[in-house]
PDB file of C-alpha atoms in Angstrom:
ATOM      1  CA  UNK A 884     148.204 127.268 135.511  1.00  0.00           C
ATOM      2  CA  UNK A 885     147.983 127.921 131.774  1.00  0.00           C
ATOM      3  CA  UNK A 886     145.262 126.320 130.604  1.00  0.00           C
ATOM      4  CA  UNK A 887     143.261 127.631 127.015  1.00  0.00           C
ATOM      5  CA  UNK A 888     139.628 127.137 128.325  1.00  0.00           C
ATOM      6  CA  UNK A 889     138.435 127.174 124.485  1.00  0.00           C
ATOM      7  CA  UNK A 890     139.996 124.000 124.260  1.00  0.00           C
ATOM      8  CA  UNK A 891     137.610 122.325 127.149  1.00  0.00           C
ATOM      9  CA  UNK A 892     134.549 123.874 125.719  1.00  0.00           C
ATOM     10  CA  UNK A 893     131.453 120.851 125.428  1.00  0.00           C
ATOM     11  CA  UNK A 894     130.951 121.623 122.018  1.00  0.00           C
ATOM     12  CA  UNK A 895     127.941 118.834 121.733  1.00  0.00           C
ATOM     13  CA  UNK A 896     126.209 120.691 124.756  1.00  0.00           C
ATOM     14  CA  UNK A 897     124.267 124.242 125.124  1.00  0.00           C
ATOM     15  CA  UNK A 898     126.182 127.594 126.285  1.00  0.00           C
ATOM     16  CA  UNK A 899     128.328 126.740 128.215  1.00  0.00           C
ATOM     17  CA  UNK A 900     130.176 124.091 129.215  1.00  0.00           C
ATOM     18  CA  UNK A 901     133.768 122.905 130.026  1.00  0.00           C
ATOM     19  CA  UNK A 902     135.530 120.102 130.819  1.00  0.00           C
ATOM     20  CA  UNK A 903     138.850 119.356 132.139  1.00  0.00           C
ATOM     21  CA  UNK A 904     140.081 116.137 132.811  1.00  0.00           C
ATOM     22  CA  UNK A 905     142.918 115.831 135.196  1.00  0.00           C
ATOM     23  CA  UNK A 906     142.485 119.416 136.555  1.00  0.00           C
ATOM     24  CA  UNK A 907     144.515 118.123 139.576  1.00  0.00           C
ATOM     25  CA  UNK A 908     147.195 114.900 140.077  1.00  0.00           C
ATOM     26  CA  UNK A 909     146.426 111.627 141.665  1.00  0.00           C
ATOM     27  CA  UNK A 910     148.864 112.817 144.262  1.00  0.00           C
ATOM     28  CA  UNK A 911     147.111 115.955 145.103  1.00  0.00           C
ATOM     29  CA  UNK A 912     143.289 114.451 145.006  1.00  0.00           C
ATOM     30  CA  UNK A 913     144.786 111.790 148.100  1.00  0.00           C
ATOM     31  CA  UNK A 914     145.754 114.997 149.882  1.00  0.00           C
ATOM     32  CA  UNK A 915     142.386 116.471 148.786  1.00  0.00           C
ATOM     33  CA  UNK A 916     140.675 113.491 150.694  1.00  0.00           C
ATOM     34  CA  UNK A 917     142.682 113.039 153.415  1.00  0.00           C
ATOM     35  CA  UNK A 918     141.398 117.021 154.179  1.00  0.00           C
ATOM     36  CA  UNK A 919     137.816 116.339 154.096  1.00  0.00           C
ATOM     37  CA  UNK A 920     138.327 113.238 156.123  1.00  0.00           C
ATOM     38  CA  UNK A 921     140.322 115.002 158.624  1.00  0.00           C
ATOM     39  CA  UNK A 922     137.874 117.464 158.858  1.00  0.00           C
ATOM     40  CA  UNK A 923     136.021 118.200 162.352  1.00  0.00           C
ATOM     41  CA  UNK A 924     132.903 116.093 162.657  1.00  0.00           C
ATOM     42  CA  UNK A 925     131.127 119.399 163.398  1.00  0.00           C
ATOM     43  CA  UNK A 926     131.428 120.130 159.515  1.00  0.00           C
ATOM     44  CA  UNK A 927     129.495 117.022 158.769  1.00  0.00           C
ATOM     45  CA  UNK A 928     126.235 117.613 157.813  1.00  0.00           C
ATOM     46  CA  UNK A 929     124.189 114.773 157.232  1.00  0.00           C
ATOM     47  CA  UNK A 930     121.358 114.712 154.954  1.00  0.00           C
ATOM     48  CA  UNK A 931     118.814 112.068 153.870  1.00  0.00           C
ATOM     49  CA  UNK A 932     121.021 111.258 150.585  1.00  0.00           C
ATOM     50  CA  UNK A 933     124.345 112.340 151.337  1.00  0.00           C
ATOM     51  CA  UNK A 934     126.690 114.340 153.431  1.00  0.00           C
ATOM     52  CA  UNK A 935     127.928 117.562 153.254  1.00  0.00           C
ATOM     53  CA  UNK A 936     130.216 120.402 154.495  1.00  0.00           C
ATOM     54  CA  UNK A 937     130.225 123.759 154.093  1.00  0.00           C
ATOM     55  CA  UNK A 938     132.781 126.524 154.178  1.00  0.00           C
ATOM     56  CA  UNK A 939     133.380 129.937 153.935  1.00  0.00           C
ATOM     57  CA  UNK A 940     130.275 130.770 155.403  1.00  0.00           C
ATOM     58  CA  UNK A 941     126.427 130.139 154.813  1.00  0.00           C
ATOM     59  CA  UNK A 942     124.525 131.411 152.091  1.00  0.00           C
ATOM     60  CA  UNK A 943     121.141 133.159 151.876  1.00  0.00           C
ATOM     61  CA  UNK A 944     118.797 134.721 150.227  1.00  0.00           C
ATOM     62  CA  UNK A 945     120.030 137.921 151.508  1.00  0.00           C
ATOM     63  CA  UNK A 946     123.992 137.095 151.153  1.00  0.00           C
ATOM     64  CA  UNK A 947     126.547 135.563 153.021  1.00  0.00           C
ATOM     65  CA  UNK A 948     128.439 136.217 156.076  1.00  0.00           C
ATOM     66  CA  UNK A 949     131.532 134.960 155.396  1.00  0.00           C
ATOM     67  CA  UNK A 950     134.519 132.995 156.626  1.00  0.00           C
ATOM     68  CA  UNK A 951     138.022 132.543 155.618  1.00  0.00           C
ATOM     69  CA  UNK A 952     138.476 129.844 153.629  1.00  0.00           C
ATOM     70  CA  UNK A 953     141.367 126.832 154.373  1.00  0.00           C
ATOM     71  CA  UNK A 954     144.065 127.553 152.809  1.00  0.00           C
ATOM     72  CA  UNK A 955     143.865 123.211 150.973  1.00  0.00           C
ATOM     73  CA  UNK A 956     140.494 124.921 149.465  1.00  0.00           C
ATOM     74  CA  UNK A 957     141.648 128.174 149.131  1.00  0.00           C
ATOM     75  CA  UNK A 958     144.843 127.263 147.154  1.00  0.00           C
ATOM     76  CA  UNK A 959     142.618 125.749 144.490  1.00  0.00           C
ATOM     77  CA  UNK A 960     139.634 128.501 144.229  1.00  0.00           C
ATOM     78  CA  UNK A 961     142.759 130.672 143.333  1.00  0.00           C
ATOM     79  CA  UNK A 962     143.739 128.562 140.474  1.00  0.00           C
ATOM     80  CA  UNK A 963     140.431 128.434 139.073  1.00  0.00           C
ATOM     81  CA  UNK A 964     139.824 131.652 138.947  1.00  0.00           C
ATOM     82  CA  UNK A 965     143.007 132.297 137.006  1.00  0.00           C
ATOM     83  CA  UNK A 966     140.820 130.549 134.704  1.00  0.00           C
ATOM     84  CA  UNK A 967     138.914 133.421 133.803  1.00  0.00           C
ATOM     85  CA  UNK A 968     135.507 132.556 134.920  1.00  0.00           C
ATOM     86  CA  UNK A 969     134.611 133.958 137.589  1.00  0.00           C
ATOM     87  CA  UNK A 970     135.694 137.364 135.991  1.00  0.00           C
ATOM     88  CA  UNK A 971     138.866 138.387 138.074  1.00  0.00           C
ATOM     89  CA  UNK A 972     136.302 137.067 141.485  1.00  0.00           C
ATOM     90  CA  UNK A 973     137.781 134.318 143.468  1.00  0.00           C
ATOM     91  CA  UNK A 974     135.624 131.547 144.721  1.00  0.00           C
ATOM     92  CA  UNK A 975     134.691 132.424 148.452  1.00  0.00           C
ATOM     93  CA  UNK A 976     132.455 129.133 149.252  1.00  0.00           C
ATOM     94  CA  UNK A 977     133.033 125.802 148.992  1.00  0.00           C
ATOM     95  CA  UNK A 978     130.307 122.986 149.821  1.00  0.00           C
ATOM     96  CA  UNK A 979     132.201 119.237 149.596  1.00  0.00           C
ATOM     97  CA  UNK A 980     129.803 116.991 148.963  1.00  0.00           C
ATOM     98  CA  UNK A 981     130.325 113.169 149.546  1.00  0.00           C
ATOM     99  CA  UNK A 982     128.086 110.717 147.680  1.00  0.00           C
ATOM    100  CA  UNK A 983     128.183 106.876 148.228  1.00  0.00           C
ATOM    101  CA  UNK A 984     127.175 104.344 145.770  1.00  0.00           C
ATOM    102  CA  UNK A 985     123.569 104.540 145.673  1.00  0.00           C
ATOM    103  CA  UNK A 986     123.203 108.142 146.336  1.00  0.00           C
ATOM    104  CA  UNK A 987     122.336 111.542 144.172  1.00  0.00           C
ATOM    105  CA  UNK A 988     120.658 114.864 144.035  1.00  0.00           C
ATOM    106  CA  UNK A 989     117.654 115.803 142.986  1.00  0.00           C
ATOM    107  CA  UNK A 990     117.096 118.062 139.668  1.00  0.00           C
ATOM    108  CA  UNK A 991     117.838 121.802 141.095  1.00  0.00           C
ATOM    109  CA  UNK A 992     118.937 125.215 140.345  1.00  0.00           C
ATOM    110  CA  UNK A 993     121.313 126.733 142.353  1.00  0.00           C
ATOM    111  CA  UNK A 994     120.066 130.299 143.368  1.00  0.00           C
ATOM    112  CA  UNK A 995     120.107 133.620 142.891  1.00  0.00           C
ATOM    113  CA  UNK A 996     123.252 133.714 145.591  1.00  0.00           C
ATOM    114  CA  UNK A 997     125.589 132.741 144.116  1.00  0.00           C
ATOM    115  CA  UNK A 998     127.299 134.410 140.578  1.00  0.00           C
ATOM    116  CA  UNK A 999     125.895 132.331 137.755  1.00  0.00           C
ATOM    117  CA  UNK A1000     128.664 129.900 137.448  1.00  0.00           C
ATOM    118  CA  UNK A1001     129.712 127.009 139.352  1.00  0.00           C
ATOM    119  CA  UNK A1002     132.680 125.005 139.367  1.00  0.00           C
ATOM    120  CA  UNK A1003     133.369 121.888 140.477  1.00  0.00           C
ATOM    121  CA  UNK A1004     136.228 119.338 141.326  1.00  0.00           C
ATOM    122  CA  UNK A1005     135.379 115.472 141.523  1.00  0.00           C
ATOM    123  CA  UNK A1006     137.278 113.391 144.160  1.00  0.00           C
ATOM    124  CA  UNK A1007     137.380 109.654 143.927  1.00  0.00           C
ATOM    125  CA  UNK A1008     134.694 108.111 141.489  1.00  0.00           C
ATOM    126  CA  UNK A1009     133.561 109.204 138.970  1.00  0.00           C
ATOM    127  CA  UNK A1010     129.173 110.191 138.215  1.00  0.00           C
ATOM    128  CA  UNK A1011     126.777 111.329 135.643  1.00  0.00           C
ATOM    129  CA  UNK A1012     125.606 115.032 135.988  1.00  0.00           C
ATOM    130  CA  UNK A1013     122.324 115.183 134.191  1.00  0.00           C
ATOM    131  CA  UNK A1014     120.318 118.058 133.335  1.00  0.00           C
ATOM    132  CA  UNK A1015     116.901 118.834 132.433  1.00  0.00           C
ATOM    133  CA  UNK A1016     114.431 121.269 131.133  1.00  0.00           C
ATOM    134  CA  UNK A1017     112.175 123.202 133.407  1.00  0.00           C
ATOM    135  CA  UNK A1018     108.461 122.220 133.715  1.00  0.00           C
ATOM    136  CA  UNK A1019     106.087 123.973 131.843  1.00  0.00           C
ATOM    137  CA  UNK A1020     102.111 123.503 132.773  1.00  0.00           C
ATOM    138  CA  UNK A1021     101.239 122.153 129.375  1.00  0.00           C
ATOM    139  CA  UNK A1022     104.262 119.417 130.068  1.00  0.00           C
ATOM    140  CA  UNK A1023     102.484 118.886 133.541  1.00  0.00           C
ATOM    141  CA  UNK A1024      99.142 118.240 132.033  1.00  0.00           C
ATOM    142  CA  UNK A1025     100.150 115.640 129.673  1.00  0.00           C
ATOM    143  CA  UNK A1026     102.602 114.202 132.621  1.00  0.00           C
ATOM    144  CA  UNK A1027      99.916 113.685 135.080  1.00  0.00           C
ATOM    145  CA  UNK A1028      97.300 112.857 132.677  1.00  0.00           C
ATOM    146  CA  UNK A1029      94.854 115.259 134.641  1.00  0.00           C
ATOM    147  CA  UNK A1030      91.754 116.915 133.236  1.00  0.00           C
ATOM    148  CA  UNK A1031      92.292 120.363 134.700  1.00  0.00           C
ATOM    149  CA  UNK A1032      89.692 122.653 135.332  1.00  0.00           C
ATOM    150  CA  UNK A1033      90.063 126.226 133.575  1.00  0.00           C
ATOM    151  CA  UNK A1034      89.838 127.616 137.203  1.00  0.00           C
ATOM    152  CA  UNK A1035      92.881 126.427 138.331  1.00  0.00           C
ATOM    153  CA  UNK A1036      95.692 127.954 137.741  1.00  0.00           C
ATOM    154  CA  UNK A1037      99.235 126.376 137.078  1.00  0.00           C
ATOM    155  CA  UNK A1038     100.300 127.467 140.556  1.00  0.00           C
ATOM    156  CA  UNK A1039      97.466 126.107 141.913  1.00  0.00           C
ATOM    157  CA  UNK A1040      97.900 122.709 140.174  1.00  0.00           C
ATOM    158  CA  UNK A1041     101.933 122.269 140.587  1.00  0.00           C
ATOM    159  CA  UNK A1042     104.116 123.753 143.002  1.00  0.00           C
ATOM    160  CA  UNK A1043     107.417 124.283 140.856  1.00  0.00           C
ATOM    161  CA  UNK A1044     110.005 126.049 142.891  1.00  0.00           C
ATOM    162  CA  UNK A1045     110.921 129.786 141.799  1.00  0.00           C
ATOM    163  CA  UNK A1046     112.976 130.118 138.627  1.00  0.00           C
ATOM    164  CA  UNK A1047     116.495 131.058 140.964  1.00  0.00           C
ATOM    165  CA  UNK A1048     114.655 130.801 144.436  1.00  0.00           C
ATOM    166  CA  UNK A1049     115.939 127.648 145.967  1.00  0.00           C
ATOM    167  CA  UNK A1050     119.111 126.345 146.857  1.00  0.00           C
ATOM    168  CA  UNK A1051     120.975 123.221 146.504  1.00  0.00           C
ATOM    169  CA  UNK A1052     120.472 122.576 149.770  1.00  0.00           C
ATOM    170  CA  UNK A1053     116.935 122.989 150.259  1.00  0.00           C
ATOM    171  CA  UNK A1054     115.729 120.980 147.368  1.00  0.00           C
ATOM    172  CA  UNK A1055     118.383 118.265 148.277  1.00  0.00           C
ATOM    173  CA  UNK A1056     115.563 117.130 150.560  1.00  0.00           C
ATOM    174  CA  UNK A1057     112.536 116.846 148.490  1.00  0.00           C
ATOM    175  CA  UNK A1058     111.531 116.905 144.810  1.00  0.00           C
ATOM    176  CA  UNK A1059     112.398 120.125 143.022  1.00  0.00           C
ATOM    177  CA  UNK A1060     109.203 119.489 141.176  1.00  0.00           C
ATOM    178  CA  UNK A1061     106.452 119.252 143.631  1.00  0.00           C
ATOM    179  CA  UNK A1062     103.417 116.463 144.076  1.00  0.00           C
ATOM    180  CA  UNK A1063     100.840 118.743 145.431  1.00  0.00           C
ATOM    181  CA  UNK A1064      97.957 118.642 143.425  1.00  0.00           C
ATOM    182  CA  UNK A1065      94.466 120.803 143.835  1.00  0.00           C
ATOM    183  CA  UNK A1066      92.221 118.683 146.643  1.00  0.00           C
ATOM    184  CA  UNK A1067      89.044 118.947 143.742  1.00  0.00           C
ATOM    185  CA  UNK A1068      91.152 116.909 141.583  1.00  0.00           C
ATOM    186  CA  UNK A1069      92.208 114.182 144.194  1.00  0.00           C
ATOM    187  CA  UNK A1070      89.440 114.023 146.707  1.00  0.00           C
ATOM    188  CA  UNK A1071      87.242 111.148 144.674  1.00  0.00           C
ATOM    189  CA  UNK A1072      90.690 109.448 143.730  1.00  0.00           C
ATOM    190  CA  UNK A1073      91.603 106.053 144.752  1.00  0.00           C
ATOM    191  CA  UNK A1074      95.154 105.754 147.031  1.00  0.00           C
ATOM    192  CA  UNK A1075      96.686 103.676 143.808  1.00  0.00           C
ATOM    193  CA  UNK A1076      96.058 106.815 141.145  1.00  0.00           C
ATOM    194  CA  UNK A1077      97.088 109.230 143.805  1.00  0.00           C
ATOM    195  CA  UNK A1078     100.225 107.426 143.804  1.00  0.00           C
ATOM    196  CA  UNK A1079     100.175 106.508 139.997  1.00  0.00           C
ATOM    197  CA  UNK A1080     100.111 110.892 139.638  1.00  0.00           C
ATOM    198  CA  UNK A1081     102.879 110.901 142.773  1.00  0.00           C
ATOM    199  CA  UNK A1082     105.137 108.674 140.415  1.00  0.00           C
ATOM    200  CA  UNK A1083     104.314 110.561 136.930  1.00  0.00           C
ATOM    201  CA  UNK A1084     105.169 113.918 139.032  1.00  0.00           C
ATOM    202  CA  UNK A1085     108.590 112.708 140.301  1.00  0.00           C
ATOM    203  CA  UNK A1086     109.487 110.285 137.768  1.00  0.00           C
ATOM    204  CA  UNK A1087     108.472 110.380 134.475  1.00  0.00           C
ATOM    205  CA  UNK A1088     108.115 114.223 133.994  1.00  0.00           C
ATOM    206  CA  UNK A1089     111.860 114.407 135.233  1.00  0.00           C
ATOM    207  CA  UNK A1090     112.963 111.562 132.603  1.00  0.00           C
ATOM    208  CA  UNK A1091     111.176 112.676 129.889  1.00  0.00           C
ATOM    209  CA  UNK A1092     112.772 116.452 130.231  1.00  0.00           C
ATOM    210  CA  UNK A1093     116.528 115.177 130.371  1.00  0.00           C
ATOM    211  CA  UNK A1094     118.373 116.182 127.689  1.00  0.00           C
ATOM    212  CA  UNK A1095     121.957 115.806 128.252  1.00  0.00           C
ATOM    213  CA  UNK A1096     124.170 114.099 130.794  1.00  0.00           C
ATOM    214  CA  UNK A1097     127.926 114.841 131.873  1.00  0.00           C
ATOM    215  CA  UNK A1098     130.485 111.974 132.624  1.00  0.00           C
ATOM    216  CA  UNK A1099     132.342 113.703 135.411  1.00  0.00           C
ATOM    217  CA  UNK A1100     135.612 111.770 135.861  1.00  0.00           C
ATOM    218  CA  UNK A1101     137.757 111.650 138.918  1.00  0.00           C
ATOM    219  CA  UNK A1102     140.134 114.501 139.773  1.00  0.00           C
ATOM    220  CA  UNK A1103     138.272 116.237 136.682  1.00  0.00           C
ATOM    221  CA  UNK A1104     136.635 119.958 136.715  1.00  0.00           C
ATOM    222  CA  UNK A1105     133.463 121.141 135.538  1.00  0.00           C
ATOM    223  CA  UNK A1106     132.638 124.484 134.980  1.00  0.00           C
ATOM    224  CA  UNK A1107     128.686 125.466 134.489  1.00  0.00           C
ATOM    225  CA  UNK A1108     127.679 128.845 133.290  1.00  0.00           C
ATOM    226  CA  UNK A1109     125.479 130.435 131.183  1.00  0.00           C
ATOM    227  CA  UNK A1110     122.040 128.934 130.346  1.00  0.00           C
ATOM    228  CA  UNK A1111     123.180 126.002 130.752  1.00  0.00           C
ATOM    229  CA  UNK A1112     123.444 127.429 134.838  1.00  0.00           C
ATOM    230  CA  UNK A1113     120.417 129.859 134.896  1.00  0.00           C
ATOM    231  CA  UNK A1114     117.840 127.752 132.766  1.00  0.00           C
ATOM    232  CA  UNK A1115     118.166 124.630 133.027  1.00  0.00           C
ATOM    233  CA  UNK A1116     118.251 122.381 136.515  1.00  0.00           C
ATOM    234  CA  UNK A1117     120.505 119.595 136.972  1.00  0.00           C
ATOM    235  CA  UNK A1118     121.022 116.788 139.544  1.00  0.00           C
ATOM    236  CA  UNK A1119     122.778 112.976 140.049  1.00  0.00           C
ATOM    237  CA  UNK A1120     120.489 110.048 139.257  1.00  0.00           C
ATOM    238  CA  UNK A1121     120.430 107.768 142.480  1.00  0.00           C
ATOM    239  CA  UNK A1122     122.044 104.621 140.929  1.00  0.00           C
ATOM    240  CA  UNK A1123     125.220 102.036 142.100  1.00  0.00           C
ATOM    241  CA  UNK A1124     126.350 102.529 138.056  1.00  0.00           C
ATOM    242  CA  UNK A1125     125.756 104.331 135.481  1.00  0.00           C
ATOM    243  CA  UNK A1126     125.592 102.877 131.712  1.00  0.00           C
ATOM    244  CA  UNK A1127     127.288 105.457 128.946  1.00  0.00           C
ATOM    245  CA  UNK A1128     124.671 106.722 126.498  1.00  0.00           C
ATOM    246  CA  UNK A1129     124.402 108.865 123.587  1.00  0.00           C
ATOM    247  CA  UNK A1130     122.978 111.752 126.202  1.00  0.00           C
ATOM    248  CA  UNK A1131     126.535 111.951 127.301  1.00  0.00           C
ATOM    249  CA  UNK A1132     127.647 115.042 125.811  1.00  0.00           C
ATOM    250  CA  UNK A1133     131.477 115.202 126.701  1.00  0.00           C
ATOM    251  CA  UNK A1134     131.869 111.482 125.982  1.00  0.00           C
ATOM    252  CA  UNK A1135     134.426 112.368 123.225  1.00  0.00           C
ATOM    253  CA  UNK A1136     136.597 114.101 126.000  1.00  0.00           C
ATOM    254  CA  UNK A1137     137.015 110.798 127.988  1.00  0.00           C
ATOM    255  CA  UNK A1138     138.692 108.265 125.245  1.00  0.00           C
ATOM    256  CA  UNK A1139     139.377 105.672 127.965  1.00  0.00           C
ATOM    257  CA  UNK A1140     135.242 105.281 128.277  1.00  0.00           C
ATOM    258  CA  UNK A1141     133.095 104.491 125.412  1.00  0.00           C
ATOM    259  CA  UNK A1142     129.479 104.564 124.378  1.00  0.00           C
ATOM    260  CA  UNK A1143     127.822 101.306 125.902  1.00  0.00           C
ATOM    261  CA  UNK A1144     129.923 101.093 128.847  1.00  0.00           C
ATOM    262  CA  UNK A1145     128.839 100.269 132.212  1.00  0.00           C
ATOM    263  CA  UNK A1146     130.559 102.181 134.885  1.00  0.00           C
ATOM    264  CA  UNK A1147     130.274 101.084 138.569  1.00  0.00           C
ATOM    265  CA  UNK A1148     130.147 104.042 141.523  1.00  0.00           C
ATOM    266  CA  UNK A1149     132.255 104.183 143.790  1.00  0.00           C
ATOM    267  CA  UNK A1150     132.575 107.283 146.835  1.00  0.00           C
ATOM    268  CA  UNK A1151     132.723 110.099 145.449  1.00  0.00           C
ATOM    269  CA  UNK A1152     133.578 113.840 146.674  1.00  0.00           C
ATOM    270  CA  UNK A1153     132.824 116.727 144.826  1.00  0.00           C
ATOM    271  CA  UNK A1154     134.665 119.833 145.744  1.00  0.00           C
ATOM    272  CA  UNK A1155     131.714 123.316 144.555  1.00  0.00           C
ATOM    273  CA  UNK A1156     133.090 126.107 144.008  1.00  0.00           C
ATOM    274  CA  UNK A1157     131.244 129.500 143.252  1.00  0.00           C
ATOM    275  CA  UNK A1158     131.229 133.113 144.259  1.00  0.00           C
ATOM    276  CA  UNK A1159     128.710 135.014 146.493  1.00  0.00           C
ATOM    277  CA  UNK A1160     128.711 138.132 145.645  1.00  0.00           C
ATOM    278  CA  UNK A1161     126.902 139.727 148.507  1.00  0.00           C
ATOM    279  CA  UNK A1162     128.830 139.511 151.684  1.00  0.00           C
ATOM    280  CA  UNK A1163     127.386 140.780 155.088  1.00  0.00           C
ATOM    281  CA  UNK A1164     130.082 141.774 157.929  1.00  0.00           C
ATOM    282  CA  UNK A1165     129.294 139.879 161.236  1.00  0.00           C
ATOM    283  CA  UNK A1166     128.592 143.375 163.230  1.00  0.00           C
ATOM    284  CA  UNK A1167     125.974 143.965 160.591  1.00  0.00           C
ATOM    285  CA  UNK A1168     123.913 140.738 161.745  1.00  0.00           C
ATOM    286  CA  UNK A1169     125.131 141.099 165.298  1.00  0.00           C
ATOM    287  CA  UNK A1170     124.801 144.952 165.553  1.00  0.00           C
ATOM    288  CA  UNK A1171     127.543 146.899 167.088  1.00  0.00           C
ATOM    289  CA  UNK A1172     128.570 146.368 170.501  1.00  0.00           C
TER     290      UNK A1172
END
């Protein structure tokens, strides 16, 4: 593969971003699909949004112990690492993703697990990646329209997950931001504002720190790194289509789209590929027999 990444930078987008359309054939992404639908059902994993699968092993907070990849996902970490950016690493876990019309992810970081860059292939329809600026407590204040008392303490008031402590699979379940709010504050409220603050918390705070979107095309790669991985979150908007806005920072990349259009979602795969650099043998979690 001999492909001059500097020439699928996102220039319009923070450090750093690339973009390749047509990373893989028509041909191969039907051969792509057929794997992941001839998959054992056992690798299903069905979440409230989605469905996933997961191989090479599962991470954690403390590492990974870790399978051998198939050789249809394999085959393909290799040639993105020839890319250069993973470093001379080769991708050792692969989560597949399937999304149907309708479904997303909610804003998230990916973890400290993994080495800070992710790649990723898209299978069969195309989606908006969006991401967003982290919640600060002055943000939070004005979001929820509360009149905090000094006493509390931002912890105490919103529960923001760990800058790098959660992974894309644990948030993919609830917010990334948090609706807890201090009992003091919510005890004398009515059920309607304690849902009005629910919807500010979930909603509006998340739409009013988006910044930049990513029109991720079918049998295209992505490739994440940088800030743009370790300081910002990002997730899919739940939505059945998505209209093209001036947010979309790689629009200039996809000539057969333009700004205005209305795209309608179809199923989509995504193929995530990243490195864990912290591998546990099985004897070390099994102890020696």
């Amino acid at each position: 593969m001999n492909f001059n990444l500097e020439n699928f930078r996102v220039k319009n987008a923070p450090s750093t971003i690339y973009y390749i359309p047509d990373f893989i054939t028509e041909e191969e992404e039907k051969i792509l699909l057929n794997k992941v639908y001839n998959a054992p059902c056992t690798k299903w994993t069905v979440l409230s949004h989605r469905r996933l699968q997961n191989w090479g092993g599962l991470p954690g907070p403390k590492g990974m112990v870790a399978e051998d990849l198939p050789v249809w996902l394999k085959s393909y970490g290799d040639q993105i690492s020839e890319l250069g950016i993973f470093e001379g690493k080769v991708p050792n876990h692969v989560l597949v993703n399937e999304y149907e019309p309708g479904q997303g992810i909610m804003p998230h970081e990916d973890g400290p697990a993994f080495y800070p860059t992710v790649s990723t292939i898209s299978l069969g329809s195309h989606t908006l990646l969006d991401f967003y600026y982290h919640l600060n407590h002055s943000e939070a204040e004005i979001a929820c329209g509360l009149q905090l008392n000094s006493a509390i303490t931002p912890a105490d008031t919103i529960i923001v997950p760990a800058k790098g402590g959660v992974s894309e699979e644990s948030v993919s379940q609830q917010p990334c931001l948090g609706t807890d709010v201090p009992a003091s504050l919510v005890e004398n409220s009515s059920h309607s504002e304690k849902e009005r603050e629910t919807q500010l918390l979930t909603e509006t705070s998340f739409e009013n720190r988006h910044f930049l979107s990513l029109l991720l095309q079918p049998r295209s790669l992505v490739v994440v790194q940088d800030d743009m991985y370790k300081s910002h979150l990002h997730g899919i908007r739940e939505a059945r289509e998505d209209v093209i806005t001036e947010h979309v920072a790689n629009l200039h990349m996809v000539p057969e789209v333009s700004l205005g259009d209305t795209l309608r979602r179809h199923t989509r795969v995504s193929l995530t590929m990243r490195f864990v650099p912290k591998i546990f043998k099985a004897k070390l979690i099994l102890g020696k027999r």
